[in-house]
Amino acid sequence: MMSSSCSRTTSGPRGARRLLGAGLCAAALLLPGCTGSLGAPWEGGEGSDQPGGGGVDLPEGAEGAQVAARSMFPRLSHAQWENTVRDLLRLDEGPGFSASFTTDPLGGVFDNNEAVLQVTPGLWGDYQRAAEELAAMVTADEAKLGRVLPADLPAAPEARARAFVERFGERAFRRPLAAGEIDAYAALFDRGEALFPGEDPFVAGVRAALEAFLQSPHFVYRVEIGAGPAEGGLVPLSGHEIATKLAYLFWNTMPSDELFLAAAAGELSSPEAVRAYAARMLEDPRAREVVGAFHRQLYDYAQYHDLNKDPELYPEFGPEMGEAMQREAELFVDHIVFDRDGGLTDLLTSRTAFVNDDLAAVYGLEGEFSEAFERVELDAAERSGLLTRAGFLAAKATAREPDTIHRGVFVNLRILCVALPSPPDNVAALPPGEHRTNRERVEAHTGKGTCGAACHGALINPAGFAFEHYDAIGQYRTTDNGEPVNAADVYALGGQPRSFADAVELSQILAESSEAHACYAKRWIEFAHGRDARPEDRALLSALAEASRGGASTRELLLQIVSSPSFLARVPAEAP
């Protein structure tokens, strides 16, 4: 592990308590790990016998597996920090501190991308303040304090303090503490009475320990050292490290007490055992939230809000529509993945929808509807999967017209993972009024014979034209400015041109394509590992894409990921 000496100082007694009492500083968190009084989890570095259980027995042939290098110290995302604090302190709900944390920069599609999850000086200050306020809040409330105290603590003060440190520390660091760590935190516990004069000595000790635990790199980062020397070129992760990876993938929070016990008992010691345990975790309601978050970020539901539509053309479109469109998308994905045990093919082709009165009007449904969402089946001639739903269509539209270009870009980037070049600077807007239909206007501006034809003509425009039947709020139409809608075009998939008449046919073609399933698999690999996909992922990506195209469900793809060498092991770190 990398080491760092702490040289930063803070004036005042509270600053001294933070930095000297906890033995931490901003420099420690700016590095991927630190050594020192409370920094080193174990001695010996990589390959040593660390606390946390034996490593997983990798399957035969795993030594030849291509596993991408990744950080041994991925930082918790703000959402993961919030959920972890809630569960660590056994609060009824998240404390809400992360809402005011220093914002992480954008990086890739998902918010757990380790490349951008750094601890900046501003975020380090946020962590300090949150740790102090949380420790004070918990220890000032007898009921809250009782929740964090392990059961059956010894009566003797010294033994009681050490038992608290050992058992709470295991949950905070998501692994058993080493003897040296217990000694260090127990010593800090004993200083609590001096740091918080006037408080009950035991309560003061808990408060001091809580502040330190919540500021430790081993809380803020998910440390993955491994469970022994490299075997066949890979370092197997320990049972506690695997339990932690599973918990943050499926629940976006720390392991449960049951999962800790499973790790300690060696119940995560083989790929088959991990797969079986993961299957049970997917039945937890928290897994639905995480799968929903994956699709919310991949399909960019955030764009459904704050849409401006011309009130003269679309008087029925109000500010509440954004929330309704997002809720429809969430219910649809949840139904496909969990109720139907479906996958990408169903996401692209299912006609099942969940609508309230506002959305029912957009879809032209007859009958009585209310504010509550009802399950319906949409017209097979007009709708097919998520690309023909109001949220996507309205978000990729102007105030008055469909936005053909952005609809096409979305299909290329988010459905097919096509690496489009960045648009040139100072692109002129589509010329208004020169052509009767939206398609004619787009073709005149970016079609054959124009400077944008190379990219637009083969990739963006064909995919975007498929949606000409849908206006600026997603309503189905057969004419555009009095002219019949033309949504037909050709898009090359698998090296072959594929003709389609409209978005329904394009959605079916996409659902049959290897490219769409490979893209979906790639995104799940990125989300599961919290990093960009790399060349070493090709074998796993190919296997997942083939399975998905063959009808494997989203849940099956996840189970294949967590039982693969890339999830259960890591490549050895290079010597400094």
Tab-separated table of N, CA, C and O in Angstrom, residues 73-133:
chain	number	residue	atom	x	y	z
A	73	PHE	N	-8.547	0.480	-4.636
A	73	PHE	CA	-9.163	1.364	-3.659
A	73	PHE	C	-10.251	2.224	-4.298
A	73	PHE	O	-10.162	3.456	-4.294
A	74	PRO	N	-11.302	1.643	-4.865
A	74	PRO	CA	-12.377	2.479	-5.415
A	74	PRO	C	-13.112	3.222	-4.299
A	74	PRO	O	-13.439	2.641	-3.261
A	75	ARG	N	-13.351	4.489	-4.526
A	75	ARG	CA	-14.032	5.312	-3.527
A	75	ARG	C	-15.536	5.086	-3.591
A	75	ARG	O	-16.098	4.829	-4.659
A	76	LEU	N	-16.185	5.196	-2.442
A	76	LEU	CA	-17.638	5.139	-2.428
A	76	LEU	C	-18.196	6.338	-3.192
A	76	LEU	O	-17.720	7.460	-3.050
A	77	SER	N	-19.220	6.101	-4.000
A	77	SER	CA	-19.941	7.219	-4.598
A	77	SER	C	-20.720	7.929	-3.501
A	77	SER	O	-20.876	7.423	-2.384
A	78	HIS	N	-21.225	9.105	-3.803
A	78	HIS	CA	-21.995	9.834	-2.791
A	78	HIS	C	-23.233	9.047	-2.369
A	78	HIS	O	-23.587	9.031	-1.181
A	79	ALA	N	-23.891	8.405	-3.322
A	79	ALA	CA	-25.070	7.600	-2.972
A	79	ALA	C	-24.664	6.411	-2.101
A	79	ALA	O	-25.361	6.069	-1.134
A	80	GLN	N	-23.547	5.773	-2.416
A	80	GLN	CA	-23.078	4.650	-1.616
A	80	GLN	C	-22.677	5.105	-0.218
A	80	GLN	O	-22.952	4.408	0.766
A	81	TRP	N	-22.024	6.253	-0.112
A	81	TRP	CA	-21.670	6.784	1.202
A	81	TRP	C	-22.931	7.006	2.030
A	81	TRP	O	-22.996	6.615	3.199
A	82	GLU	N	-23.929	7.636	1.434
A	82	GLU	CA	-25.181	7.931	2.143
A	82	GLU	C	-25.849	6.652	2.635
A	82	GLU	O	-26.264	6.540	3.796
A	83	ASN	N	-25.958	5.657	1.751
A	83	ASN	CA	-26.593	4.405	2.131
A	83	ASN	C	-25.779	3.664	3.182
A	83	ASN	O	-26.339	3.033	4.095
A	84	THR	N	-24.455	3.718	3.052
A	84	THR	CA	-23.587	3.008	3.987
A	84	THR	C	-23.672	3.610	5.381
A	84	THR	O	-23.755	2.879	6.384
A	85	VAL	N	-23.661	4.919	5.476
A	85	VAL	CA	-23.800	5.568	6.779
A	85	VAL	C	-25.149	5.209	7.401
A	85	VAL	O	-25.234	4.906	8.605
A	86	ARG	N	-26.178	5.227	6.617
A	86	ARG	CA	-27.507	4.853	7.124
A	86	ARG	C	-27.492	3.453	7.728
A	86	ARG	O	-27.999	3.225	8.832
A	87	ASP	N	-26.898	2.498	6.994
A	87	ASP	CA	-26.933	1.115	7.456
A	87	ASP	C	-25.905	0.843	8.547
A	87	ASP	O	-26.158	0.038	9.450
A	88	LEU	N	-24.755	1.494	8.477
A	88	LEU	CA	-23.740	1.315	9.511
A	88	LEU	C	-24.252	1.800	10.863
A	88	LEU	O	-24.062	1.135	11.892
A	89	LEU	N	-24.899	2.955	10.869
A	89	LEU	CA	-25.423	3.543	12.103
A	89	LEU	C	-26.844	3.083	12.402
A	89	LEU	O	-27.437	3.520	13.396
A	90	ARG	N	-27.376	2.231	11.548
A	90	ARG	CA	-28.722	1.651	11.706
A	90	ARG	C	-29.773	2.754	11.874
A	90	ARG	O	-30.632	2.713	12.754
A	91	LEU	N	-29.674	3.762	11.000
A	91	LEU	CA	-30.649	4.842	10.984
A	91	LEU	C	-31.859	4.433	10.158
A	91	LEU	O	-31.774	3.568	9.284
A	92	ASP	N	-32.977	5.072	10.392
A	92	ASP	CA	-34.191	4.752	9.641
A	92	ASP	C	-34.106	5.243	8.198
A	92	ASP	O	-34.743	4.676	7.308
A	93	GLU	N	-33.347	6.300	7.973
A	93	GLU	CA	-33.180	6.841	6.626
A	93	GLU	C	-31.815	7.499	6.519
A	93	GLU	O	-31.131	7.726	7.525
A	94	GLY	N	-31.419	7.792	5.282
A	94	GLY	CA	-30.135	8.432	5.082
A	94	GLY	C	-30.087	9.794	5.758
A	94	GLY	O	-31.091	10.513	5.778
A	95	PRO	N	-28.936	10.171	6.313
A	95	PRO	CA	-28.859	11.449	7.027
A	95	PRO	C	-28.897	12.665	6.130
A	95	PRO	O	-29.093	13.782	6.602
A	96	GLY	N	-28.671	12.492	4.821
A	96	GLY	CA	-28.795	13.597	3.884
A	96	GLY	C	-27.551	14.435	3.696
A	96	GLY	O	-27.578	15.424	2.955
A	97	PHE	N	-26.435	14.074	4.327
A	97	PHE	CA	-25.219	14.884	4.207
A	97	PHE	C	-24.686	14.914	2.778
A	97	PHE	O	-24.144	15.924	2.320
A	98	SER	N	-24.790	13.796	2.065
A	98	SER	CA	-24.161	13.714	0.746
A	98	SER	C	-24.753	14.697	-0.250
A	98	SER	O	-24.111	15.026	-1.252
A	99	ALA	N	-25.970	15.186	0.014
A	99	ALA	CA	-26.584	16.148	-0.904
A	99	ALA	C	-25.785	17.445	-0.984
A	99	ALA	O	-25.844	18.154	-1.987
A	100	SER	N	-25.024	17.749	0.071
A	100	SER	CA	-24.232	18.981	0.085
A	100	SER	C	-22.745	18.711	-0.129
A	100	SER	O	-21.935	19.632	-0.024
A	101	PHE	N	-22.380	17.460	-0.429
A	101	PHE	CA	-20.975	17.147	-0.674
A	101	PHE	C	-20.485	17.816	-1.959
A	101	PHE	O	-21.271	18.094	-2.880
A	102	THR	N	-19.188	18.026	-2.025
A	102	THR	CA	-18.569	18.526	-3.250
A	102	THR	C	-18.939	17.603	-4.410
A	102	THR	O	-18.780	16.386	-4.324
A	103	THR	N	-19.429	18.178	-5.477
A	103	THR	CA	-19.942	17.386	-6.591
A	103	THR	C	-18.811	16.686	-7.333
A	103	THR	O	-17.757	17.284	-7.586
A	104	ASP	N	-19.039	15.417	-7.670
A	104	ASP	CA	-18.069	14.687	-8.482
A	104	ASP	C	-18.202	15.114	-9.939
A	104	ASP	O	-19.319	15.367	-10.421
A	105	PRO	N	-17.096	15.182	-10.684
A	105	PRO	CA	-17.191	15.516	-12.108
A	105	PRO	C	-17.851	14.392	-12.887
A	105	PRO	O	-17.905	13.244	-12.428
A	106	LEU	N	-18.366	14.719	-14.053
A	106	LEU	CA	-18.950	13.711	-14.910
A	106	LEU	C	-17.854	12.819	-15.473
A	106	LEU	O	-16.776	13.290	-15.813
A	107	GLY	N	-18.145	11.538	-15.597
A	107	GLY	CA	-17.167	10.614	-16.163
A	107	GLY	C	-17.858	9.365	-16.646
A	107	GLY	O	-18.277	8.540	-15.850
A	108	GLY	N	-18.031	9.235	-17.953
A	108	GLY	CA	-18.720	8.074	-18.478
A	108	GLY	C	-20.223	8.159	-18.253
A	108	GLY	O	-20.794	9.229	-18.049
A	109	VAL	N	-20.850	7.007	-18.223
A	109	VAL	CA	-22.301	6.930	-18.143
A	109	VAL	C	-22.784	6.855	-16.699
A	109	VAL	O	-23.825	7.412	-16.356
A	110	PHE	N	-22.011	6.189	-15.825
A	110	PHE	CA	-22.507	5.852	-14.500
A	110	PHE	C	-21.798	6.636	-13.395
A	110	PHE	O	-20.630	7.016	-13.529
A	111	ASP	N	-22.493	6.820	-12.282
A	111	ASP	CA	-21.965	7.634	-11.188
A	111	ASP	C	-20.981	6.889	-10.300
A	111	ASP	O	-20.463	7.471	-9.341
A	112	ASN	N	-20.715	5.600	-10.585
A	112	ASN	CA	-19.762	4.855	-9.769
A	112	ASN	C	-18.437	4.624	-10.490
A	112	ASN	O	-17.654	3.756	-10.096
A	113	ASN	N	-18.160	5.406	-11.533
A	113	ASN	CA	-16.926	5.245	-12.298
A	113	ASN	C	-15.737	5.697	-11.459
A	113	ASN	O	-15.612	6.878	-11.118
A	114	GLU	N	-14.854	4.757	-11.126
A	114	GLU	CA	-13.750	5.050	-10.219
A	114	GLU	C	-12.806	6.109	-10.766
A	114	GLU	O	-12.074	6.747	-9.993
A	115	ALA	N	-12.802	6.319	-12.057
A	115	ALA	CA	-11.872	7.279	-12.655
A	115	ALA	C	-12.114	8.702	-12.168
A	115	ALA	O	-11.187	9.521	-12.173
A	116	VAL	N	-13.332	9.009	-11.770
A	116	VAL	CA	-13.634	10.375	-11.343
A	116	VAL	C	-13.933	10.475	-9.856
A	116	VAL	O	-14.134	11.576	-9.345
A	117	LEU	N	-13.956	9.353	-9.152
A	117	LEU	CA	-14.300	9.374	-7.729
A	117	LEU	C	-13.038	9.607	-6.896
A	117	LEU	O	-12.484	8.692	-6.287
A	118	GLN	N	-12.593	10.835	-6.894
A	118	GLN	CA	-11.424	11.236	-6.132
A	118	GLN	C	-11.862	11.924	-4.840
A	118	GLN	O	-12.988	12.388	-4.706
A	119	VAL	N	-10.950	11.986	-3.874
A	119	VAL	CA	-11.206	12.743	-2.649
A	119	VAL	C	-10.446	14.060	-2.757
A	119	VAL	O	-9.246	14.127	-2.522
A	120	THR	N	-11.140	15.078	-3.154
A	120	THR	CA	-10.563	16.408	-3.275
A	120	THR	C	-10.494	17.053	-1.886
A	120	THR	O	-11.153	16.592	-0.948
A	121	PRO	N	-9.716	18.117	-1.732
A	121	PRO	CA	-9.695	18.798	-0.426
A	121	PRO	C	-11.086	19.223	0.037
A	121	PRO	O	-11.400	19.135	1.225
A	122	GLY	N	-11.928	19.667	-0.908
A	122	GLY	CA	-13.280	20.056	-0.523
A	122	GLY	C	-14.096	18.886	-0.019
A	122	GLY	O	-14.809	18.989	0.988
A	123	LEU	N	-13.982	17.750	-0.681
A	123	LEU	CA	-14.736	16.567	-0.253
A	123	LEU	C	-14.191	16.038	1.066
A	123	LEU	O	-14.950	15.551	1.904
A	124	TRP	N	-12.876	16.127	1.246
A	124	TRP	CA	-12.304	15.698	2.516
A	124	TRP	C	-12.901	16.516	3.663
A	124	TRP	O	-13.262	15.977	4.720
A	125	GLY	N	-13.049	17.822	3.466
A	125	GLY	CA	-13.687	18.648	4.484
A	125	GLY	C	-15.132	18.238	4.721
A	125	GLY	O	-15.616	18.258	5.859
A	126	ASP	N	-15.829	17.862	3.638
A	126	ASP	CA	-17.207	17.397	3.781
A	126	ASP	C	-17.261	16.139	4.645
A	126	ASP	O	-18.145	15.994	5.502
A	127	TYR	N	-16.347	15.208	4.392
A	127	TYR	CA	-16.298	13.977	5.185
A	127	TYR	C	-16.033	14.284	6.665
A	127	TYR	O	-16.633	13.667	7.555
A	128	GLN	N	-15.131	15.218	6.921
A	128	GLN	CA	-14.822	15.578	8.311
A	128	GLN	C	-16.041	16.123	9.031
A	128	GLN	O	-16.378	15.707	10.144
A	129	ARG	N	-16.704	17.077	8.396
A	129	ARG	CA	-17.873	17.681	9.027
A	129	ARG	C	-18.966	16.647	9.255
A	129	ARG	O	-19.613	16.626	10.309
A	130	ALA	N	-19.189	15.801	8.266
A	130	ALA	CA	-20.232	14.792	8.403
A	130	ALA	C	-19.901	13.826	9.529
A	130	ALA	O	-20.790	13.450	10.321
A	131	ALA	N	-18.634	13.410	9.631
A	131	ALA	CA	-18.248	12.474	10.683
A	131	ALA	C	-18.489	13.076	12.062
A	131	ALA	O	-19.012	12.412	12.971
A	132	GLU	N	-18.109	14.330	12.246
A	132	GLU	CA	-18.296	14.979	13.542
A	132	GLU	C	-19.776	15.102	13.893
A	132	GLU	O	-20.192	14.798	15.018
A	133	GLU	N	-20.577	15.544	12.930
A	133	GLU	CA	-21.990	15.763	13.218
A	133	GLU	C	-22.725	14.443	13.420
A	133	GLU	O	-23.620	14.343	14.269
